[in-house]
């Protein structure tokens, strides 16, 4: 039982941090930029688990191999087809966005992976993945996954105003960034609205979808909200700076953690990297996309970003540039300091 399990141990430094993403349709550039942001700043080795349609895989592999060896040695990549172990595959594939429901099946597919960070394709890391990975150590004996609230303010949140199904807490959860202890998920018995007793994760998915499919709007995210509504003790809630979306600034700044620490993970949902509705989000995406790997981070990433932000100060999110810049500046200083230490150490030996 979950309550009898020990606290999860932090993976040893020899093991890698597991990161999963699902890419379908025309979504190739976004996940590549997401992975680039992960590699740029992370300290420990990364294992990428990339679930992609067959048509995307060759180009995906080709692009990753084009990265400089100084970066490709920091990760290994594993590719998987889009598969669903229970229910109707076409139904799952078309649920909400193409292939988004694949994330529900990660505990079933990645049987040899203990812990995993899943992110949507439209996510950017502004600090090392190591930092969110460390949150696994904060799980208590019953917690097996971590997500951020869908909103900070119930009166303007989507779930609190419109949801026709059970959801977690007062504002629901956003599943775009999801930290999971897969070992615990696989062994747990989940309370549910289907039968009096518990069900395993895999047993629960399709019957739960069948029961609520006429009431859900956001597909797999709604199903996760329903699961954790019935099993709130299983969830660790992390602060909004780990999943910062346009909703956190377009109605006025409402993410206190980001105001204090800066944005840790940027989530550009609603396509904001590709239109002009939220120029601050688009600026960060474009600067990381265009950054030449081997260039100086401050000269070729941070200073162009500052310049782009000057053009966004008239927008709702652009009025708080420090929220977007604080953490990435701190992260780049650490990267720079680490490189200087390594360089001096290498020279000192001779």
Tab-separated table of N, CA, C and O in Angstrom, residues 39-104:
chain	number	residue	atom	x	y	z
A	39	UNK	N	18.541	20.966	-22.055
A	39	UNK	CA	19.965	20.636	-22.167
A	39	UNK	C	20.851	21.837	-21.849
A	39	UNK	O	21.929	21.702	-21.266
A	40	UNK	N	20.402	23.031	-22.228
A	40	UNK	CA	21.204	24.232	-22.007
A	40	UNK	C	21.543	24.446	-20.539
A	40	UNK	O	22.651	24.859	-20.200
A	41	UNK	N	20.583	24.174	-19.655
A	41	UNK	CA	20.741	24.578	-18.269
A	41	UNK	C	20.942	23.450	-17.269
A	41	UNK	O	21.378	23.693	-16.151
A	42	UNK	N	20.615	22.223	-17.632
A	42	UNK	CA	20.650	21.151	-16.644
A	42	UNK	C	22.073	20.706	-16.326
A	42	UNK	O	22.974	20.812	-17.151
A	43	UNK	N	22.227	20.176	-15.115
A	43	UNK	CA	23.547	19.763	-14.645
A	43	UNK	C	23.771	18.269	-14.818
A	43	UNK	O	24.798	17.847	-15.347
A	44	UNK	N	22.814	17.470	-14.370
A	44	UNK	CA	22.967	16.021	-14.478
A	44	UNK	C	22.496	15.523	-15.836
A	44	UNK	O	21.812	16.220	-16.576
A	45	UNK	N	22.860	14.305	-16.125
A	45	UNK	CA	22.514	13.679	-17.402
A	45	UNK	C	20.989	13.523	-17.532
A	45	UNK	O	20.282	13.282	-16.554
A	46	UNK	N	20.505	13.639	-18.760
A	46	UNK	CA	19.077	13.544	-19.044
A	46	UNK	C	18.778	12.315	-19.908
A	46	UNK	O	19.564	11.967	-20.791
A	47	UNK	N	17.645	11.687	-19.655
A	47	UNK	CA	17.124	10.634	-20.526
A	47	UNK	C	15.815	11.143	-21.117
A	47	UNK	O	14.841	11.346	-20.386
A	48	UNK	N	15.806	11.347	-22.430
A	48	UNK	CA	14.596	11.817	-23.106
A	48	UNK	C	13.764	10.620	-23.555
A	48	UNK	O	14.287	9.692	-24.171
A	49	UNK	N	12.475	10.663	-23.261
A	49	UNK	CA	11.530	9.652	-23.743
A	49	UNK	C	10.561	10.384	-24.667
A	49	UNK	O	9.686	11.130	-24.200
A	50	UNK	N	10.735	10.170	-25.967
A	50	UNK	CA	10.015	10.951	-26.969
A	50	UNK	C	8.981	10.050	-27.660
A	50	UNK	O	9.335	9.087	-28.351
A	51	UNK	N	7.721	10.364	-27.447
A	51	UNK	CA	6.630	9.621	-28.079
A	51	UNK	C	6.198	10.412	-29.307
A	51	UNK	O	5.703	11.540	-29.188
A	52	UNK	N	6.424	9.838	-30.481
A	52	UNK	CA	6.197	10.592	-31.718
A	52	UNK	C	5.548	9.718	-32.773
A	52	UNK	O	5.762	8.504	-32.826
A	53	UNK	N	4.744	10.355	-33.600
A	53	UNK	CA	4.189	9.655	-34.763
A	53	UNK	C	5.326	9.249	-35.692
A	53	UNK	O	6.375	9.914	-35.749
A	54	UNK	N	5.115	8.174	-36.432
A	54	UNK	CA	6.167	7.635	-37.300
A	54	UNK	C	6.709	8.677	-38.274
A	54	UNK	O	7.902	8.704	-38.570
A	55	UNK	N	5.834	9.561	-38.752
A	55	UNK	CA	6.254	10.556	-39.742
A	55	UNK	C	7.217	11.596	-39.157
A	55	UNK	O	7.976	12.230	-39.884
A	56	UNK	N	7.186	11.786	-37.839
A	56	UNK	CA	8.032	12.796	-37.201
A	56	UNK	C	9.393	12.258	-36.756
A	56	UNK	O	10.364	13.008	-36.657
A	57	UNK	N	9.474	10.962	-36.496
A	57	UNK	CA	10.661	10.396	-35.863
A	57	UNK	C	11.961	10.636	-36.643
A	57	UNK	O	12.962	11.071	-36.055
A	58	UNK	N	12.030	10.392	-37.963
A	58	UNK	CA	13.311	10.575	-38.676
A	58	UNK	C	13.861	12.000	-38.569
A	58	UNK	O	15.055	12.195	-38.305
A	59	UNK	N	12.990	12.990	-38.749
A	59	UNK	CA	13.446	14.377	-38.675
A	59	UNK	C	13.823	14.760	-37.243
A	59	UNK	O	14.789	15.511	-37.024
A	60	UNK	N	13.093	14.224	-36.296
A	60	UNK	CA	13.387	14.477	-34.887
A	60	UNK	C	14.799	13.965	-34.554
A	60	UNK	O	15.626	14.693	-33.967
A	61	UNK	N	15.077	12.729	-34.926
A	61	UNK	CA	16.400	12.140	-34.659
A	61	UNK	C	17.501	12.916	-35.370
A	61	UNK	O	18.571	13.177	-34.798
A	62	UNK	N	17.240	13.310	-36.606
A	62	UNK	CA	18.219	14.061	-37.384
A	62	UNK	C	18.570	15.386	-36.710
A	62	UNK	O	19.743	15.749	-36.585
A	63	UNK	N	17.563	16.112	-36.251
A	63	UNK	CA	17.780	17.412	-35.614
A	63	UNK	C	18.593	17.274	-34.327
A	63	UNK	O	19.495	18.074	-34.056
A	64	UNK	N	18.283	16.255	-33.533
A	64	UNK	CA	19.018	16.055	-32.283
A	64	UNK	C	20.496	15.738	-32.550
A	64	UNK	O	21.379	16.194	-31.820
A	65	UNK	N	20.759	14.985	-33.607
A	65	UNK	CA	22.142	14.625	-33.943
A	65	UNK	C	22.942	15.810	-34.462
A	65	UNK	O	24.175	15.792	-34.465
A	66	UNK	N	22.256	16.854	-34.911
A	66	UNK	CA	22.936	18.049	-35.413
A	66	UNK	C	23.456	18.948	-34.297
A	66	UNK	O	24.240	19.858	-34.537
A	67	UNK	N	23.008	18.701	-33.058
A	67	UNK	CA	23.476	19.508	-31.940
A	67	UNK	C	24.955	19.219	-31.681
A	67	UNK	O	25.435	18.102	-31.943
A	68	UNK	N	25.711	20.183	-31.161
A	68	UNK	CA	27.140	19.965	-30.897
A	68	UNK	C	27.371	18.835	-29.901
A	68	UNK	O	26.546	18.602	-29.008
A	69	UNK	N	28.493	18.143	-30.028
A	69	UNK	CA	28.786	16.990	-29.169
A	69	UNK	C	28.882	17.383	-27.693
A	69	UNK	O	28.603	16.566	-26.818
A	70	UNK	N	29.270	18.626	-27.427
A	70	UNK	CA	29.352	19.071	-26.032
A	70	UNK	C	27.985	19.037	-25.354
A	70	UNK	O	27.889	18.985	-24.119
A	71	UNK	N	26.907	19.058	-26.168
A	71	UNK	CA	25.558	18.984	-25.623
A	71	UNK	C	24.952	17.597	-25.797
A	71	UNK	O	24.221	17.126	-24.928
A	72	UNK	N	25.213	16.935	-26.913
A	72	UNK	CA	24.617	15.603	-27.122
A	72	UNK	C	25.132	14.592	-26.100
A	72	UNK	O	24.452	13.608	-25.801
A	73	UNK	N	26.318	14.838	-25.545
A	73	UNK	CA	26.836	13.907	-24.533
A	73	UNK	C	26.114	14.066	-23.187
A	73	UNK	O	26.282	13.242	-22.292
A	74	UNK	N	25.286	15.091	-23.068
A	74	UNK	CA	24.563	15.336	-21.816
A	74	UNK	C	23.241	14.571	-21.747
A	74	UNK	O	22.558	14.621	-20.736
A	75	UNK	N	22.855	13.894	-22.842
A	75	UNK	CA	21.563	13.200	-22.827
A	75	UNK	C	21.590	11.965	-23.698
A	75	UNK	O	22.468	11.788	-24.543
A	76	UNK	N	20.607	11.107	-23.469
A	76	UNK	CA	20.315	10.009	-24.390
A	76	UNK	C	18.852	10.129	-24.762
A	76	UNK	O	18.036	10.607	-23.973
A	77	UNK	N	18.510	9.729	-25.976
A	77	UNK	CA	17.119	9.860	-26.426
A	77	UNK	C	16.548	8.498	-26.798
A	77	UNK	O	17.219	7.685	-27.434
A	78	UNK	N	15.325	8.267	-26.372
A	78	UNK	CA	14.604	7.038	-26.663
A	78	UNK	C	13.284	7.398	-27.339
A	78	UNK	O	12.546	8.259	-26.839
A	79	UNK	N	13.007	6.766	-28.461
A	79	UNK	CA	11.790	7.055	-29.215
A	79	UNK	C	10.779	5.911	-29.086
A	79	UNK	O	11.163	4.737	-29.051
A	80	UNK	N	9.507	6.270	-29.046
A	80	UNK	CA	8.426	5.297	-28.891
A	80	UNK	C	7.292	5.656	-29.842
A	80	UNK	O	7.025	6.843	-30.084
A	81	UNK	N	6.585	4.654	-30.357
A	81	UNK	CA	5.376	4.947	-31.154
A	81	UNK	C	4.234	5.370	-30.239
A	81	UNK	O	4.286	5.187	-29.020
A	82	UNK	N	3.208	5.947	-30.809
A	82	UNK	CA	2.012	6.316	-30.061
A	82	UNK	C	1.168	5.060	-29.851
A	82	UNK	O	0.727	4.432	-30.817
A	83	UNK	N	0.988	4.653	-28.586
A	83	UNK	CA	0.225	3.433	-28.297
A	83	UNK	C	-0.630	3.631	-27.051
A	83	UNK	O	-0.251	4.371	-26.145
A	84	UNK	N	-1.766	2.937	-27.025
A	84	UNK	CA	-2.689	2.997	-25.882
A	84	UNK	C	-3.039	1.568	-25.505
A	84	UNK	O	-3.535	0.808	-26.339
A	85	UNK	N	-2.783	1.204	-24.254
A	85	UNK	CA	-2.873	-0.206	-23.855
A	85	UNK	C	-4.300	-0.682	-23.609
A	85	UNK	O	-4.560	-1.878	-23.629
A	86	UNK	N	-5.228	0.244	-23.342
A	86	UNK	CA	-6.615	-0.154	-23.103
A	86	UNK	C	-7.558	0.757	-23.874
A	86	UNK	O	-7.221	1.907	-24.177
A	87	UNK	N	-8.748	0.248	-24.195
A	87	UNK	CA	-9.748	1.070	-24.860
A	87	UNK	C	-9.507	1.231	-26.343
A	87	UNK	O	-8.716	0.511	-26.955
A	88	UNK	N	-10.193	2.184	-26.931
A	88	UNK	CA	-10.143	2.436	-28.363
A	88	UNK	C	-9.021	3.423	-28.687
A	88	UNK	O	-9.064	4.585	-28.270
A	89	UNK	N	-8.017	2.957	-29.434
A	89	UNK	CA	-6.839	3.781	-29.705
A	89	UNK	C	-7.189	5.071	-30.431
A	89	UNK	O	-6.638	6.142	-30.127
A	90	UNK	N	-8.113	4.996	-31.389
A	90	UNK	CA	-8.489	6.199	-32.143
A	90	UNK	C	-9.215	7.212	-31.260
A	90	UNK	O	-9.035	8.422	-31.404
A	91	UNK	N	-10.005	6.697	-30.327
A	91	UNK	CA	-10.686	7.589	-29.377
A	91	UNK	C	-9.661	8.332	-28.521
A	91	UNK	O	-9.747	9.541	-28.318
A	92	UNK	N	-8.701	7.592	-28.006
A	92	UNK	CA	-7.664	8.205	-27.171
A	92	UNK	C	-6.856	9.215	-27.973
A	92	UNK	O	-6.524	10.300	-27.487
A	93	UNK	N	-6.525	8.851	-29.196
A	93	UNK	CA	-5.654	9.707	-30.008
A	93	UNK	C	-6.310	11.048	-30.326
A	93	UNK	O	-5.645	12.074	-30.458
A	94	UNK	N	-7.639	11.038	-30.458
A	94	UNK	CA	-8.359	12.265	-30.823
A	94	UNK	C	-8.870	13.051	-29.607
A	94	UNK	O	-9.503	14.082	-29.764
A	95	UNK	N	-8.588	12.546	-28.406
A	95	UNK	CA	-9.071	13.198	-27.196
A	95	UNK	C	-8.332	14.519	-26.996
A	95	UNK	O	-7.114	14.543	-26.853
A	96	UNK	N	-9.056	15.621	-27.008
A	96	UNK	CA	-8.512	16.975	-26.889
A	96	UNK	C	-7.532	17.237	-28.037
A	96	UNK	O	-7.938	17.322	-29.181
A	97	UNK	N	-6.231	17.377	-27.772
A	97	UNK	CA	-5.253	17.608	-28.834
A	97	UNK	C	-4.677	16.278	-29.287
A	97	UNK	O	-4.646	15.311	-28.520
A	98	UNK	N	-4.180	16.198	-30.548
A	98	UNK	CA	-3.670	14.930	-31.066
A	98	UNK	C	-2.649	14.284	-30.137
A	98	UNK	O	-1.654	14.916	-29.767
A	99	UNK	N	-2.938	13.074	-29.718
A	99	UNK	CA	-2.014	12.233	-28.943
A	99	UNK	C	-1.782	12.693	-27.510
A	99	UNK	O	-0.977	12.105	-26.791
A	100	UNK	N	-2.446	13.752	-27.051
A	100	UNK	CA	-2.205	14.260	-25.698
A	100	UNK	C	-2.483	13.198	-24.643
A	100	UNK	O	-1.829	13.164	-23.592
A	101	UNK	N	-3.446	12.306	-24.910
A	101	UNK	CA	-3.798	11.275	-23.930
A	101	UNK	C	-2.682	10.263	-23.719
A	101	UNK	O	-2.741	9.463	-22.780
A	102	UNK	N	-1.650	10.294	-24.569
A	102	UNK	CA	-0.534	9.363	-24.408
A	102	UNK	C	0.070	9.469	-23.008
A	102	UNK	O	0.533	8.482	-22.431
A	103	UNK	N	0.067	10.677	-22.429
A	103	UNK	CA	0.700	10.865	-21.113
A	103	UNK	C	0.049	9.991	-20.041
A	103	UNK	O	0.695	9.621	-19.064
A	104	UNK	N	-1.241	9.675	-20.215
A	104	UNK	CA	-1.932	8.844	-19.231
A	104	UNK	C	-1.349	7.433	-19.164
A	104	UNK	O	-1.503	6.741	-18.159
